[in-house]
Amino acid sequence: MGALDAVYSRSMEDPEGFWAEAAEAIDWDRRWDAVIDRSGAPHVYRWFTGGRLNTCWNCVDRHVAAGRGEQLALIHDSPITGTQRTLTYADLQDQVARAAGLLKEMGVATGDRVIIYMPMIPEAAVAMLACARLGAVHSVVFGGFAPNELATRIKDSGAVAILTASCGIEPGRVIQYQPIIESALEQAPDLVKSIAVLQREQAAWSLRDGRDRDWVEGLASAAPADCVPVAATDPLYVLYTSGTTGQPKGVVRDNGGHAVALKWSMKAIYDIDPGEVFWAASDVGWVVGHSYIVYAPLLHGCTTVMFEGKPVGTPDAGVFWRVIEEHGVVTLFTAPTAFRAIKKEDPKAALLKGYDLSKFRALYLAGERCDPDTLHWAEEILQVPVIDHWWQTETGWPMAANPLGIEKLPVKAGSPTRAVPGYDVQVLDDQLNEVPRGEMGAICVKLPMPPGCLPTLWNAEQRFIDAYLSDYPGYYKTGDAGYMDEDGYIYVMSRTDDIINVAGHRLSTGAMEEVLASHPDVAECAVVGVADAMKGQLPLGLLVLKSGVDRPEAEIVAEVVRKVREEIGPVAAFKNAVVVKRLPKTRSGKILRRSISGLADGQQVAAPATIDDPAILDEIRDDLTEIGYPQRG
Ligand code: COA
Ligand code: AMP
C-alpha cells in the first residue's frame, strides 16, 4: 500500500479521528463537542460543532505570539504600478486590528455582512482578515463585475458596509470604482450605511459626508480591536459564484472546518512548510484568492505573494520568472490559461534564461481543464513537478490532486490525479451506480464532504439542496462530468450544466442569455462556450430577432455585446454573437446548446434523435462559417 492509499483509507474509515487530528494544528478557544455533526443528515453535515475559534487569530496573531512577528506575511508585487510593499506578521496584526477597530466604528458587528470590492492590494487581505477578526461575514466581489452584479451581491448578502479602493488598474486603463459602487447602491438602496475607501494615487474618490471614511486616516485613528471567538459553524464568508441563472449562488464557508482543511492542505497537498514563500497568481475575488492567497498560506505561517499584474504584458511574459526569483517563491499556483498566454508570447521561454529559480519546487494548475500540451510545456521549461488539481468554489480546496506532501504519484497528462483524502469521489450513472472504470458519468462526492466544503448557500437552503444534493441522493453533485481510470485517476471532461470556463473564470451562459433576451429586438437566444486556444472557452451568442425587425444585424450584435459588458462586466469576455433564423431544439423545445457549440468548434455534429428539425443544424453551420467559425489556433 502506498503512502497516499494509507492516508486516504484512514480518512474514509475514520473521518472523525482523521480530522480531529488535523484540528490539533488550529488554536481553539473551545474544543468541539462533535467532529462531524450528523443531526442534519441526509443533507447537512456540520464540522466541529460546539467548537469556538477565531480565523484571524489563527492566520495572524498566533504567529506573532509564537515569535514570528518579524517574518514576512505578505509581499505585494505590482508590476502594473511599478511598486512593491511588504508586511511582516507584526505589521499585518497591527493593520488588521486597526481595520477591525475601524469596522466597529462603522457600526459593523459580529455576523454583519461586509462587501469587499478591492483590487489586488494588501488592503484586500487586511479587509478580509479584519472581518474575520470581528466575526463579521465578508463577501468579496471581483473587480471585473459590473454594477448590476455588485448590486445583486449587496442585496442578497444584506451588506451593511463596503470596504473598497478608489480604483483598480488594468493594462492601459484605470477603473474608477466610485461610479461602479454608486450605481450599484442606487440599485440596492438602504442597506449599506458606511464605506471605507483606500485612496490610490491613480484615481480619487470623493468622500461623501456621513457615509464614507478614508481608509488610511481611519486606520490611523482606530483603536485596535481584539479577535472575537465565533462558533466553528458560524460563517466566515459568502462568495458568490455562477449558477445556471442570472442569480449567483452565495457559497457559505464556515470558520472551523475551513481553518482545519486549509491548514492541512498546505503540507499534504502543496508540500510547503511554514516560513516558505507561496504564490497563488489569482485574484482575491475568486475562491483561489480566498483560500490560497489569503487564508491557507497565513494559517500555515507562510509568506504569501499578492501579484497585481498579468502573466503577459506587465511588462512581458517573463514577469512570473522575475517574481519567483526575486521573492524566493517555492510554489506557484495559477490557471493553465496563464501558461498558455506565456507560451503564446514566448514559446521557447527565452525570457526564463538568466533567472535563478533554484528555490522553486512545484507548479500547481487549476480552475479549468489543463490540456496536455500546456502541462508538458510547463514541465519542460521549469523542470519541476507540474500538478493539475481539481476543485470548485463550493469545496474551497482541492477534491483531486497529486498530493506531493504525502506521495508523488506518476503524472498522467489530462488528469488532476486521484481523490484527495476526505473526498469519496465517485463517477455515477443516473441510477446512482458507479459506472465502469473508463466510462463517462456524473462526478459526485459521497456525503459527508470533508471539512471546509460549503454547508449551505446563503439564505437559500432549499436551493442548496436542489442544486447539489437532490439529483444523486446521498451524494454532492459537482456539476462536472468525466471518468475514472483503473488506477483511480480522475478525468474531468466537461460540465453537465450551462457553466463555461473562460480564462479560468467560471461564468454562467444562462446569465448572459438573460441579458441578451432583454434586448428589445431579440425574440430568442442561446449562449454557448466555444473552444479557444488561449482562454479555454469563449462565449458565443446566437440571436433570433423578433419578426419585423429590419435594423442592420451588426448594430444589434454590437448592442448586445455592449449590454453584456455593462450588465455582467468585462470579465464575461462576451465579444461574439450572430443572428440566426432559428435555434436548434428538441421536440419538447429544449435548445440544443451542445450541438451549437460542437458546430462552432468545427466538429462533425450528428443530429440528436430528439431534434425537432435536423435541417436547422446546416443553417447554423453556414451562419457560423460566415462569421469565421470554427476559429483555428
Ligand atoms: N477589474 C476590471 N476589469 C477586469 C478585471 C478587474 N479586476 N480583470 C479582468 N478585467 C477585464 C480585462 O481588462 C478584460 O477587459 P477587455 O475586454 O477590455 O480587454 C476582460 O476583463 C477579460 O479579462 P481577462 O480574462 O483577464 O483577459 P485578458 O485578455 O485581459 O488576459 C489572461 C488574459 C490569460 C492574461 C488572463 O485571463 C489571466 O491572467 N488569466 C489568469 C487566470 C486566473 O487568474 N484565473 C483565476 C482563477 S485561478
Ligand atoms: P470555480 O468554482 O470557479 O473554481 O470553477 C470550478 C469548475 O472549474 C469545476 O467545476 C470544473 O468545471 C472546472 N475546473 C476546475 N479545476 C479543474 C481541473 N483541474 N480540471 C478540469 N476542470 C477544472
PDB file of C-alpha atoms in Angstrom, residues 85-258:
ATOM      1  CA  ARG A  85       5.342  46.541  -0.420  1.00  0.00           C
ATOM      2  CA  THR A  86       5.907  44.022   2.302  1.00  0.00           C
ATOM      3  CA  LEU A  87       4.143  43.376   5.592  1.00  0.00           C
ATOM      4  CA  THR A  88       5.579  41.305   8.412  1.00  0.00           C
ATOM      5  CA  TYR A  89       3.220  39.295  10.586  1.00  0.00           C
ATOM      6  CA  ALA A  90       3.557  42.055  13.218  1.00  0.00           C
ATOM      7  CA  ASP A  91       2.665  44.720  10.608  1.00  0.00           C
ATOM      8  CA  LEU A  92      -0.272  42.626   9.476  1.00  0.00           C
ATOM      9  CA  GLN A  93      -1.502  42.231  13.032  1.00  0.00           C
ATOM     10  CA  ASP A  94      -1.358  45.979  13.582  1.00  0.00           C
ATOM     11  CA  GLN A  95      -3.179  46.759  10.315  1.00  0.00           C
ATOM     12  CA  VAL A  96      -5.822  44.106  10.770  1.00  0.00           C
ATOM     13  CA  ALA A  97      -6.546  45.021  14.402  1.00  0.00           C
ATOM     14  CA  ARG A  98      -6.934  48.682  13.406  1.00  0.00           C
ATOM     15  CA  ALA A  99      -9.081  47.819  10.397  1.00  0.00           C
ATOM     16  CA  ALA A 100     -11.301  45.767  12.709  1.00  0.00           C
ATOM     17  CA  GLY A 101     -11.469  48.809  15.006  1.00  0.00           C
ATOM     18  CA  LEU A 102     -12.487  50.940  12.033  1.00  0.00           C
ATOM     19  CA  LEU A 103     -15.190  48.418  11.116  1.00  0.00           C
ATOM     20  CA  LYS A 104     -16.546  48.673  14.668  1.00  0.00           C
ATOM     21  CA  GLU A 105     -16.649  52.467  14.362  1.00  0.00           C
ATOM     22  CA  MET A 106     -18.547  51.969  11.107  1.00  0.00           C
ATOM     23  CA  GLY A 107     -21.172  50.054  13.076  1.00  0.00           C
ATOM     24  CA  VAL A 108     -20.212  46.576  11.893  1.00  0.00           C
ATOM     25  CA  ALA A 109     -20.891  43.859  14.457  1.00  0.00           C
ATOM     26  CA  THR A 110     -20.344  40.101  14.620  1.00  0.00           C
ATOM     27  CA  GLY A 111     -22.485  38.384  11.983  1.00  0.00           C
ATOM     28  CA  ASP A 112     -22.969  41.506   9.834  1.00  0.00           C
ATOM     29  CA  ARG A 113     -22.085  41.216   6.141  1.00  0.00           C
ATOM     30  CA  VAL A 114     -19.417  43.432   4.596  1.00  0.00           C
ATOM     31  CA  ILE A 115     -18.753  43.741   0.869  1.00  0.00           C
ATOM     32  CA  ILE A 116     -15.098  43.984  -0.136  1.00  0.00           C
ATOM     33  CA  TYR A 117     -14.566  45.435  -3.597  1.00  0.00           C
ATOM     34  CA  MET A 118     -10.838  45.887  -3.931  1.00  0.00           C
ATOM     35  CA  PRO A 119      -8.084  45.268  -6.446  1.00  0.00           C
ATOM     36  CA  MET A 120      -5.046  43.123  -5.705  1.00  0.00           C
ATOM     37  CA  ILE A 121      -3.588  45.255  -2.925  1.00  0.00           C
ATOM     38  CA  PRO A 122      -2.603  44.254   0.626  1.00  0.00           C
ATOM     39  CA  GLU A 123      -5.623  46.125   1.990  1.00  0.00           C
ATOM     40  CA  ALA A 124      -7.858  43.486   0.393  1.00  0.00           C
ATOM     41  CA  ALA A 125      -6.304  40.811   2.610  1.00  0.00           C
ATOM     42  CA  VAL A 126      -6.354  43.168   5.594  1.00  0.00           C
ATOM     43  CA  ALA A 127     -10.058  43.826   4.976  1.00  0.00           C
ATOM     44  CA  MET A 128     -10.898  40.126   4.826  1.00  0.00           C
ATOM     45  CA  LEU A 129      -8.955  39.345   7.988  1.00  0.00           C
ATOM     46  CA  ALA A 130     -10.451  42.355   9.803  1.00  0.00           C
ATOM     47  CA  CYS A 131     -13.944  40.993   9.133  1.00  0.00           C
ATOM     48  CA  ALA A 132     -12.837  37.567  10.334  1.00  0.00           C
ATOM     49  CA  ARG A 133     -11.396  39.184  13.459  1.00  0.00           C
ATOM     50  CA  LEU A 134     -14.811  40.545  14.432  1.00  0.00           C
ATOM     51  CA  GLY A 135     -16.764  37.538  13.234  1.00  0.00           C
ATOM     52  CA  ALA A 136     -18.314  39.707  10.519  1.00  0.00           C
ATOM     53  CA  VAL A 137     -19.024  37.891   7.243  1.00  0.00           C
ATOM     54  CA  HIS A 138     -17.178  39.205   4.213  1.00  0.00           C
ATOM     55  CA  SER A 139     -18.266  38.912   0.643  1.00  0.00           C
ATOM     56  CA  VAL A 140     -15.519  39.824  -1.798  1.00  0.00           C
ATOM     57  CA  VAL A 141     -16.694  40.891  -5.255  1.00  0.00           C
ATOM     58  CA  PHE A 142     -14.312  40.579  -8.193  1.00  0.00           C
ATOM     59  CA  GLY A 143     -13.412  43.944  -9.762  1.00  0.00           C
ATOM     60  CA  GLY A 144     -14.290  42.803 -13.290  1.00  0.00           C
ATOM     61  CA  PHE A 145     -18.010  42.607 -12.477  1.00  0.00           C
ATOM     62  CA  ALA A 146     -20.420  45.373 -13.480  1.00  0.00           C
ATOM     63  CA  PRO A 147     -22.528  47.448 -11.019  1.00  0.00           C
ATOM     64  CA  ASN A 148     -25.532  45.202 -11.593  1.00  0.00           C
ATOM     65  CA  GLU A 149     -23.633  42.137 -10.361  1.00  0.00           C
ATOM     66  CA  LEU A 150     -22.319  44.084  -7.392  1.00  0.00           C
ATOM     67  CA  ALA A 151     -25.868  45.208  -6.556  1.00  0.00           C
ATOM     68  CA  THR A 152     -27.132  41.621  -6.694  1.00  0.00           C
ATOM     69  CA  ARG A 153     -24.469  40.621  -4.174  1.00  0.00           C
ATOM     70  CA  ILE A 154     -25.155  43.587  -1.867  1.00  0.00           C
ATOM     71  CA  LYS A 155     -28.859  42.761  -1.839  1.00  0.00           C
ATOM     72  CA  ASP A 156     -28.543  39.026  -1.432  1.00  0.00           C
ATOM     73  CA  SER A 157     -25.996  39.269   1.372  1.00  0.00           C
ATOM     74  CA  GLY A 158     -27.753  42.193   3.074  1.00  0.00           C
ATOM     75  CA  ALA A 159     -24.415  44.002   3.415  1.00  0.00           C
ATOM     76  CA  VAL A 160     -24.221  46.928   5.857  1.00  0.00           C
ATOM     77  CA  ALA A 161     -20.768  48.235   4.859  1.00  0.00           C
ATOM     78  CA  ILE A 162     -18.316  48.272   1.960  1.00  0.00           C
ATOM     79  CA  LEU A 163     -14.536  48.269   2.053  1.00  0.00           C
ATOM     80  CA  THR A 164     -13.089  49.471  -1.219  1.00  0.00           C
ATOM     81  CA  ALA A 165     -10.406  51.454  -3.036  1.00  0.00           C
ATOM     82  CA  SER A 166     -10.600  54.392  -5.402  1.00  0.00           C
ATOM     83  CA  CYS A 167      -9.628  52.279  -8.420  1.00  0.00           C
ATOM     84  CA  GLY A 168      -8.426  49.088  -9.951  1.00  0.00           C
ATOM     85  CA  ILE A 169      -5.848  49.073 -12.705  1.00  0.00           C
ATOM     86  CA  GLU A 170      -5.984  47.003 -15.871  1.00  0.00           C
ATOM     87  CA  PRO A 171      -3.390  47.234 -18.629  1.00  0.00           C
ATOM     88  CA  GLY A 172      -3.982  50.526 -20.406  1.00  0.00           C
ATOM     89  CA  ARG A 173      -6.802  51.734 -18.178  1.00  0.00           C
ATOM     90  CA  VAL A 174      -7.665  52.840 -14.672  1.00  0.00           C
ATOM     91  CA  ILE A 175     -11.037  51.591 -13.457  1.00  0.00           C
ATOM     92  CA  GLN A 176     -12.691  54.159 -11.198  1.00  0.00           C
ATOM     93  CA  TYR A 177     -14.595  52.287  -8.512  1.00  0.00           C
ATOM     94  CA  GLN A 178     -16.787  55.139  -7.284  1.00  0.00           C
ATOM     95  CA  PRO A 179     -19.157  55.223 -10.283  1.00  0.00           C
ATOM     96  CA  ILE A 180     -19.481  51.431 -10.128  1.00  0.00           C
ATOM     97  CA  ILE A 181     -20.312  51.434  -6.416  1.00  0.00           C
ATOM     98  CA  GLU A 182     -22.645  54.449  -6.587  1.00  0.00           C
ATOM     99  CA  SER A 183     -24.538  52.798  -9.432  1.00  0.00           C
ATOM    100  CA  ALA A 184     -24.767  49.516  -7.516  1.00  0.00           C
ATOM    101  CA  LEU A 185     -26.036  51.355  -4.427  1.00  0.00           C
ATOM    102  CA  GLU A 186     -28.776  53.001  -6.491  1.00  0.00           C
ATOM    103  CA  GLN A 187     -29.917  49.520  -7.453  1.00  0.00           C
ATOM    104  CA  ALA A 188     -29.562  48.245  -3.875  1.00  0.00           C
ATOM    105  CA  PRO A 189     -30.628  51.190  -1.700  1.00  0.00           C
ATOM    106  CA  ASP A 190     -30.921  51.499   2.093  1.00  0.00           C
ATOM    107  CA  LEU A 191     -28.630  48.634   3.069  1.00  0.00           C
ATOM    108  CA  VAL A 192     -25.082  49.967   3.107  1.00  0.00           C
ATOM    109  CA  LYS A 193     -24.567  52.522   5.853  1.00  0.00           C
ATOM    110  CA  SER A 194     -20.851  53.147   5.572  1.00  0.00           C
ATOM    111  CA  ILE A 195     -17.929  52.801   3.198  1.00  0.00           C
ATOM    112  CA  ALA A 196     -14.200  52.895   3.862  1.00  0.00           C
ATOM    113  CA  VAL A 197     -12.072  53.831   0.855  1.00  0.00           C
ATOM    114  CA  LEU A 198      -8.398  53.403   0.222  1.00  0.00           C
ATOM    115  CA  GLN A 199      -7.421  56.329  -1.980  1.00  0.00           C
ATOM    116  CA  ARG A 200      -4.922  55.219  -4.612  1.00  0.00           C
ATOM    117  CA  GLU A 201      -2.849  57.803  -6.406  1.00  0.00           C
ATOM    118  CA  GLN A 202      -4.192  56.784  -9.832  1.00  0.00           C
ATOM    119  CA  ALA A 203      -7.750  57.976  -9.084  1.00  0.00           C
ATOM    120  CA  ALA A 204      -9.593  59.924  -6.425  1.00  0.00           C
ATOM    121  CA  TRP A 205     -12.844  59.007  -4.686  1.00  0.00           C
ATOM    122  CA  SER A 206     -14.855  61.981  -3.495  1.00  0.00           C
ATOM    123  CA  LEU A 207     -15.834  61.140   0.062  1.00  0.00           C
ATOM    124  CA  ARG A 208     -19.489  61.590   0.969  1.00  0.00           C
ATOM    125  CA  ASP A 209     -20.144  63.061   4.405  1.00  0.00           C
ATOM    126  CA  GLY A 210     -21.799  60.722   6.834  1.00  0.00           C
ATOM    127  CA  ARG A 211     -21.162  57.665   4.688  1.00  0.00           C
ATOM    128  CA  ASP A 212     -17.538  57.480   3.569  1.00  0.00           C
ATOM    129  CA  ARG A 213     -14.334  57.165   5.560  1.00  0.00           C
ATOM    130  CA  ASP A 214     -10.755  57.426   4.385  1.00  0.00           C
ATOM    131  CA  TRP A 215      -9.092  54.043   4.975  1.00  0.00           C
ATOM    132  CA  VAL A 216      -5.658  55.392   5.919  1.00  0.00           C
ATOM    133  CA  GLU A 217      -6.985  58.055   8.314  1.00  0.00           C
ATOM    134  CA  GLY A 218      -9.490  55.583   9.704  1.00  0.00           C
ATOM    135  CA  LEU A 219      -6.806  53.022  10.492  1.00  0.00           C
ATOM    136  CA  ALA A 220      -4.505  55.627  11.993  1.00  0.00           C
ATOM    137  CA  SER A 221      -7.113  56.779  14.494  1.00  0.00           C
ATOM    138  CA  ALA A 222      -8.941  53.491  15.154  1.00  0.00           C
ATOM    139  CA  ALA A 223      -8.488  51.622  18.418  1.00  0.00           C
ATOM    140  CA  PRO A 224      -7.120  48.148  17.632  1.00  0.00           C
ATOM    141  CA  ALA A 225      -9.842  45.519  18.108  1.00  0.00           C
ATOM    142  CA  ASP A 226      -9.314  42.053  19.569  1.00  0.00           C
ATOM    143  CA  CYS A 227     -10.265  38.760  17.989  1.00  0.00           C
ATOM    144  CA  VAL A 228     -13.835  37.668  18.739  1.00  0.00           C
ATOM    145  CA  PRO A 229     -14.172  33.886  19.100  1.00  0.00           C
ATOM    146  CA  VAL A 230     -17.037  32.544  16.994  1.00  0.00           C
ATOM    147  CA  ALA A 231     -18.678  29.159  16.606  1.00  0.00           C
ATOM    148  CA  ALA A 232     -16.853  26.763  14.286  1.00  0.00           C
ATOM    149  CA  THR A 233     -20.063  26.611  12.273  1.00  0.00           C
ATOM    150  CA  ASP A 234     -20.515  30.391  12.012  1.00  0.00           C
ATOM    151  CA  PRO A 235     -19.983  31.793   8.510  1.00  0.00           C
ATOM    152  CA  LEU A 236     -16.572  33.267   7.724  1.00  0.00           C
ATOM    153  CA  TYR A 237     -17.543  34.465   4.289  1.00  0.00           C
ATOM    154  CA  VAL A 238     -20.023  34.264   1.452  1.00  0.00           C
ATOM    155  CA  LEU A 239     -18.551  34.064  -2.042  1.00  0.00           C
ATOM    156  CA  TYR A 240     -20.908  34.362  -4.970  1.00  0.00           C
ATOM    157  CA  THR A 241     -20.336  32.102  -7.934  1.00  0.00           C
ATOM    158  CA  SER A 242     -22.110  31.442 -11.194  1.00  0.00           C
ATOM    159  CA  GLY A 243     -25.119  29.193 -11.159  1.00  0.00           C
ATOM    160  CA  THR A 244     -27.283  28.300 -14.096  1.00  0.00           C
ATOM    161  CA  THR A 245     -29.312  31.514 -13.903  1.00  0.00           C
ATOM    162  CA  GLY A 246     -28.525  35.192 -13.528  1.00  0.00           C
ATOM    163  CA  GLN A 247     -28.900  34.864  -9.748  1.00  0.00           C
ATOM    164  CA  PRO A 248     -25.465  33.827  -8.473  1.00  0.00           C
ATOM    165  CA  LYS A 249     -25.100  31.287  -5.695  1.00  0.00           C
ATOM    166  CA  GLY A 250     -23.832  32.557  -2.340  1.00  0.00           C
ATOM    167  CA  VAL A 251     -21.400  29.850  -1.282  1.00  0.00           C
ATOM    168  CA  VAL A 252     -21.056  29.900   2.508  1.00  0.00           C
ATOM    169  CA  ARG A 253     -17.799  28.985   4.202  1.00  0.00           C
ATOM    170  CA  ASP A 254     -17.688  28.266   7.911  1.00  0.00           C
ATOM    171  CA  ASN A 255     -14.825  29.062  10.298  1.00  0.00           C
ATOM    172  CA  GLY A 256     -13.808  25.771  11.907  1.00  0.00           C
ATOM    173  CA  GLY A 257     -13.848  23.238   9.086  1.00  0.00           C
ATOM    174  CA  HIS A 258     -12.299  25.788   6.739  1.00  0.00           C
TER     175      HIS A 258
END
